[in-house]
Short mmCIF file of C-alpha atoms and ligand atoms in Angstrom, two decimals:
data_model
loop_
_atom_site.label_atom_id
_atom_site.label_comp_id
_atom_site.label_asym_id
_atom_site.label_seq_id
_atom_site.Cartn_x
_atom_site.Cartn_y
_atom_site.Cartn_z
CA UNK A 1 1.73 3.09 97.64
CA UNK A 2 -0.25 0.63 99.66
CA UNK A 3 -0.05 -3.38 99.89
CA UNK A 4 -2.39 -5.64 99.40
CA UNK A 5 -0.28 -9.11 98.60
CA UNK A 6 3.10 -9.91 99.14
CA UNK A 7 4.69 -13.30 97.12
CA UNK A 8 7.91 -14.45 98.56
CA UNK A 9 10.24 -17.10 97.61
CA UNK A 10 7.33 -18.64 95.64
CA UNK A 11 8.69 -22.33 94.57
CA UNK A 12 6.26 -25.28 92.64
CA UNK A 13 6.84 -28.24 90.83
CA UNK A 14 4.77 -30.77 89.19
CA UNK A 15 5.31 -34.44 89.62
CA UNK A 16 4.20 -36.65 86.75
CA UNK A 17 4.43 -40.06 86.37
CA UNK A 18 5.73 -40.60 90.13
CA UNK A 19 9.70 -39.64 88.52
CA UNK A 20 9.39 -36.43 86.25
CA UNK A 21 9.84 -33.03 88.07
CA UNK A 22 8.58 -29.88 86.28
CA UNK A 23 10.04 -27.30 88.15
CA UNK A 24 7.48 -24.34 87.25
CA UNK A 25 7.77 -21.73 89.85
CA UNK A 26 11.99 -21.19 90.91
CA UNK A 27 11.33 -18.53 93.34
CA UNK A 28 9.01 -15.37 92.88
CA UNK A 29 9.03 -12.67 94.65
CA UNK A 30 5.91 -10.04 93.87
CA UNK A 31 3.94 -7.31 95.77
CA UNK A 32 0.93 -6.08 94.46
CA UNK A 33 -0.76 -2.62 95.10
CA UNK A 34 -4.10 -2.01 95.60
CA UNK A 35 -5.86 -0.49 92.82
CA UNK A 36 -3.19 -1.14 90.21
CA UNK A 37 -3.53 -3.38 87.19
CA UNK A 38 -0.61 -5.70 87.07
CA UNK A 39 -0.17 -7.87 83.97
CA UNK A 40 1.81 -11.08 84.24
CA UNK A 41 3.56 -11.52 80.55
CA UNK A 42 5.39 -14.70 79.44
CA UNK A 43 5.57 -17.59 76.87
CA UNK A 44 3.28 -20.47 76.97
CA UNK A 45 4.15 -22.91 79.52
CA UNK A 46 6.12 -20.30 81.86
CA UNK A 47 4.04 -21.00 84.25
CA UNK A 48 1.27 -17.93 84.53
CA UNK A 49 -1.38 -19.95 85.26
CA UNK A 50 0.26 -21.49 88.01
CA UNK A 51 1.69 -18.56 89.89
CA UNK A 52 -2.29 -16.81 89.96
CA UNK A 53 -3.48 -20.34 91.00
CA UNK A 54 -0.80 -20.22 94.43
CA UNK A 55 -1.23 -16.18 94.38
CA UNK A 56 -5.08 -16.94 94.25
CA UNK A 57 -5.09 -19.29 97.31
CA UNK A 58 -6.11 -22.17 95.04
CA UNK A 59 -2.64 -23.64 94.27
CA UNK A 60 -0.29 -24.32 97.39
CA UNK A 61 3.23 -23.43 96.56
CA UNK A 62 5.70 -25.76 98.48
CA UNK A 63 7.63 -23.59 99.56
CA UNK A 64 7.24 -19.91 100.11
CA UNK A 65 4.42 -17.47 101.93
CA UNK A 66 1.76 -15.45 100.28
CA UNK A 67 0.62 -12.59 102.63
CA UNK A 68 -3.24 -10.61 102.02
CA UNK A 69 -3.19 -7.38 103.25
CA UNK A 70 -6.94 -6.70 104.01
CA UNK A 71 -9.01 -4.29 106.33
CA UNK A 72 -5.85 -3.81 108.75
CA UNK A 73 -5.52 -7.64 109.33
CA UNK A 74 -2.96 -9.64 107.54
CA UNK A 75 -3.42 -13.67 106.28
CA UNK A 76 -0.89 -15.84 105.48
CA UNK A 77 -3.28 -17.48 103.15
CA UNK A 78 -2.32 -20.68 103.00
CA UNK A 79 -2.16 -21.12 106.95
CA UNK A 80 -6.08 -20.26 107.09
CA UNK A 81 -7.82 -22.67 108.15
CA UNK A 82 -10.34 -24.03 105.12
CA UNK A 83 -13.42 -22.27 105.64
CA UNK A 84 -11.62 -19.17 106.25
CA UNK A 85 -9.86 -19.28 102.73
CA UNK A 86 -13.24 -20.33 101.36
CA UNK A 87 -14.80 -17.12 103.30
CA UNK A 88 -12.04 -14.72 102.16
CA UNK A 89 -12.25 -16.06 98.56
CA UNK A 90 -15.84 -15.30 98.80
CA UNK A 91 -15.89 -11.99 100.32
CA UNK A 92 -12.51 -10.52 98.99
CA UNK A 93 -11.18 -12.49 95.71
CA UNK A 94 -13.03 -12.66 92.22
CA UNK A 95 -11.62 -15.34 89.67
CA UNK A 96 -11.93 -15.45 85.72
CA UNK A 97 -10.34 -18.26 84.79
CA UNK A 98 -9.80 -20.26 81.25
CA UNK A 99 -12.32 -22.94 82.62
CA UNK A 100 -15.33 -21.19 83.80
CA UNK A 101 -16.66 -23.58 85.89
CA UNK A 102 -20.41 -21.60 85.33
CA UNK A 103 -23.10 -24.28 86.86
CA UNK A 104 -24.19 -25.97 83.75
CA UNK A 105 -27.42 -26.07 85.76
CA UNK A 106 -27.97 -22.74 86.05
CA UNK A 107 -29.06 -20.08 83.80
CA UNK A 108 -26.77 -16.61 83.85
CA UNK A 109 -28.69 -14.43 85.85
CA UNK A 110 -28.98 -17.88 88.59
CA UNK A 111 -24.59 -18.10 87.72
CA UNK A 112 -23.88 -14.52 88.12
CA UNK A 113 -26.82 -13.94 91.30
CA UNK A 114 -24.76 -17.57 93.45
CA UNK A 115 -21.92 -15.48 95.09
CA UNK A 116 -24.09 -12.89 96.40
CA UNK A 117 -26.57 -15.61 97.79
CA UNK A 118 -23.65 -17.38 98.92
CA UNK A 119 -22.79 -14.00 101.23
CA UNK A 120 -26.29 -13.90 102.26
CA UNK A 121 -28.09 -11.16 100.22
CA UNK A 122 -31.67 -12.24 99.48
CA UNK A 123 -32.78 -14.00 95.90
CA UNK A 124 -34.32 -10.69 95.01
CA UNK A 125 -32.07 -8.21 95.70
CA UNK A 126 -28.58 -10.95 94.34
CA UNK A 127 -30.75 -10.87 90.87
CA UNK A 128 -30.90 -7.33 90.96
CA UNK A 129 -27.60 -6.74 91.11
CA UNK A 130 -26.75 -9.79 89.02
CA UNK A 131 -28.54 -8.40 86.23
CA UNK A 132 -27.15 -5.01 86.51
CA UNK A 133 -23.89 -6.86 86.02
CA UNK A 134 -24.74 -8.64 83.30
CA UNK A 135 -25.78 -5.76 81.41
CA UNK A 136 -22.71 -4.11 82.24
CA UNK A 137 -20.76 -6.80 79.83
CA UNK A 138 -23.57 -6.83 77.17
CA UNK A 139 -25.64 -10.20 78.47
CA UNK A 140 -28.92 -8.11 78.77
CA UNK A 141 -30.59 -10.10 76.05
CA UNK A 142 -29.16 -14.08 77.42
CA UNK A 143 -30.03 -13.49 81.47
CA UNK A 144 -32.00 -17.32 81.15
CA UNK A 145 -29.49 -18.97 78.75
CA UNK A 146 -27.97 -22.00 80.52
CA UNK A 147 -24.35 -22.05 79.73
CA UNK A 148 -24.65 -24.36 77.40
CA UNK A 149 -27.07 -22.82 75.41
CA UNK A 150 -23.84 -19.59 75.24
CA UNK A 151 -20.99 -19.08 73.34
CA UNK A 152 -17.38 -19.12 74.84
CA UNK A 153 -17.35 -15.68 74.12
CA UNK A 154 -20.95 -15.33 76.16
CA UNK A 155 -19.61 -17.74 78.78
CA UNK A 156 -16.65 -16.04 79.81
CA UNK A 157 -18.37 -12.28 79.91
CA UNK A 158 -20.73 -14.57 82.43
CA UNK A 159 -17.60 -15.64 84.22
CA UNK A 160 -16.53 -12.18 84.46
CA UNK A 161 -19.96 -11.01 85.38
CA UNK A 162 -19.49 -12.94 87.95
CA UNK A 163 -16.05 -12.34 89.34
CA UNK A 164 -17.05 -8.75 89.35
CA UNK A 165 -21.00 -8.40 90.77
CA UNK A 166 -19.44 -8.85 94.65
CA UNK A 167 -17.16 -6.04 94.03
CA UNK A 168 -13.73 -8.00 95.76
CA UNK A 169 -10.48 -6.13 96.36
CA UNK A 170 -8.91 -8.65 93.76
CA UNK A 171 -9.65 -9.99 90.84
CA UNK A 172 -7.42 -12.97 89.42
CA UNK A 173 -8.26 -13.08 85.39
CA UNK A 174 -6.56 -15.91 83.61
CA UNK A 175 -6.24 -15.13 80.08
CA UNK A 176 -9.50 -12.97 80.14
CA UNK A 177 -10.09 -11.78 76.71
CA UNK A 178 -8.56 -15.08 75.32
CA UNK A 179 -12.22 -15.88 73.65
CA UNK A 180 -13.72 -12.28 73.15
CA UNK A 181 -13.98 -10.60 70.13
CA UNK A 182 -12.03 -7.13 69.95
CA UNK A 183 -15.40 -4.99 70.90
CA UNK A 184 -16.22 -7.55 74.09
CA UNK A 185 -12.35 -7.45 75.02
CA UNK A 186 -12.51 -3.38 74.52
CA UNK A 187 -15.95 -3.78 76.93
CA UNK A 188 -13.90 -5.83 79.72
CA UNK A 189 -11.07 -3.66 79.91
CA UNK A 190 -12.52 -0.46 79.84
CA UNK A 191 -14.64 -1.79 82.99
CA UNK A 192 -11.95 -3.06 84.82
CA UNK A 193 -10.19 0.64 84.93
CA UNK A 194 -13.58 2.19 85.62
CA UNK A 195 -13.64 -0.24 88.65
CA UNK A 196 -9.89 0.34 89.88
CA UNK A 197 -10.82 4.02 89.68
CA UNK A 198 -14.20 3.65 91.68
CA UNK A 199 -13.62 1.15 93.86
CA UNK A 200 -9.54 0.71 93.90
CA UNK A 201 -9.88 -2.93 92.92
CA UNK A 202 -6.91 -4.72 92.02
CA UNK A 203 -6.29 -6.80 88.78
CA UNK A 204 -3.64 -9.42 88.21
CA UNK A 205 -4.71 -10.22 84.78
CA UNK A 206 -1.99 -13.37 82.96
CA UNK A 207 -2.48 -12.43 79.23
CA UNK A 208 0.21 -12.75 76.14
CA UNK A 209 -2.47 -9.80 74.36
CA UNK A 210 0.26 -6.65 73.80
CA UNK A 211 -3.94 -4.90 73.91
CA UNK A 212 -4.60 -6.03 77.25
CA UNK A 213 -0.97 -5.65 78.60
CA UNK A 214 -1.62 -1.87 76.89
CA UNK A 215 -4.16 -1.23 80.35
CA UNK A 216 -1.85 -1.79 82.67
CA UNK A 217 -0.61 0.19 85.36
CA UNK A 218 2.43 -2.88 85.82
CA UNK A 219 3.87 -5.51 83.78
CA UNK A 220 6.14 -8.65 84.84
CA UNK A 221 7.85 -10.25 83.07
CA UNK A 222 8.22 -14.10 83.44
CA UNK A 223 11.06 -16.25 82.30
CA UNK A 224 12.72 -19.60 83.04
CA UNK A 225 10.13 -19.83 86.76
CA UNK A 226 11.27 -16.05 87.70
CA UNK A 227 9.98 -12.95 87.15
CA UNK A 228 13.33 -10.81 85.19
CA UNK A 229 11.75 -7.82 84.50
CA UNK A 230 9.23 -5.40 86.18
CA UNK A 231 7.88 -2.32 83.84
CA UNK A 232 5.61 0.30 85.27
N1 ADP B 301 -1.46 -29.94 87.16
C1 ADP B 301 0.36 -30.25 86.29
N2 ADP B 301 0.39 -31.28 86.23
C2 ADP B 301 1.93 -31.24 85.57
N3 ADP B 301 2.09 -30.65 84.82
C3 ADP B 301 1.17 -29.16 84.77
C4 ADP B 301 0.16 -29.10 85.26
N4 ADP B 301 0.20 -27.49 85.48
C5 ADP B 301 0.80 -26.80 84.78
N5 ADP B 301 2.12 -28.11 84.16
C6 ADP B 301 3.15 -27.18 84.07
O1 ADP B 301 3.57 -26.32 84.65
C7 ADP B 301 3.77 -25.57 83.30
C8 ADP B 301 3.46 -24.19 83.27
O2 ADP B 301 2.10 -24.25 83.08
P1 ADP B 301 1.16 -23.19 82.87
O3 ADP B 301 1.16 -22.23 84.62
O4 ADP B 301 -0.29 -23.23 82.90
O5 ADP B 301 2.29 -22.05 82.23
P2 ADP B 301 1.12 -20.32 81.29
O6 ADP B 301 0.12 -20.35 81.97
O7 ADP B 301 2.41 -19.53 81.30
O8 ADP B 301 1.30 -21.09 79.82
C9 ADP B 301 4.06 -26.22 82.10
O9 ADP B 301 4.80 -26.65 81.33
C10 ADP B 301 2.60 -27.11 82.18
O10 ADP B 301 2.73 -28.52 81.14
MG1 MG B 302 -1.83 -20.31 81.41
#
């Protein structure tokens, strides 16, 4: 199996009011393989989101190393210069997080086209690809709605379309079906299986949904700041 991301000895704590330290990650070792759907499970507050932020380069660990293996190049993610990390994120990593960070002044089509525009794809082509991806998530009839004109579930689907439109090598998703009804959740899950099979896209999904977990190729269970079990 081909590794895409390896995390070693990841520790992370938060300090509140300058005194109370919450140790969230206590030394996580994890290998992520190309083309897998890895679900991270565990009770609320166990550190799933924190782990996703660290793995996906958005947060720095206190200790430990996250290494990306991409096109025969090896990156220690937190040692890259900020513009190199930004570039890597835009080209290789997709994010589907709880706070969607959709741009409020842009409509759905523009939000989804944005990562393509940033990559230098011409506006017309970017809009064509964005439209296609919005069709896949069932939002053909919402192209020109701005985020505040969309429901929570629709916003989540825009965020999913935006994360997938660039065909990233790896997608991190935090409770991606949390705001979706049963049908939209199923569409999303079928889509990720499709992408995994067609493009060997890798998915790392934090979830407590058993339905989502039933699509996983591996499940990592977290407890007390550690991964205590891997089921494959
Ligand atoms: N920015 C932060 N500052 C302080 N504590 C935090 C912060 N983010 C998360 N925590 C705490 O860290 C723990 C793990 O949070 P999180 O990673 O969101 O867990 P999960 O996603 O598994 O529910 C929780 O106890 C939470 O309160
Ligand atoms: Mg969480």
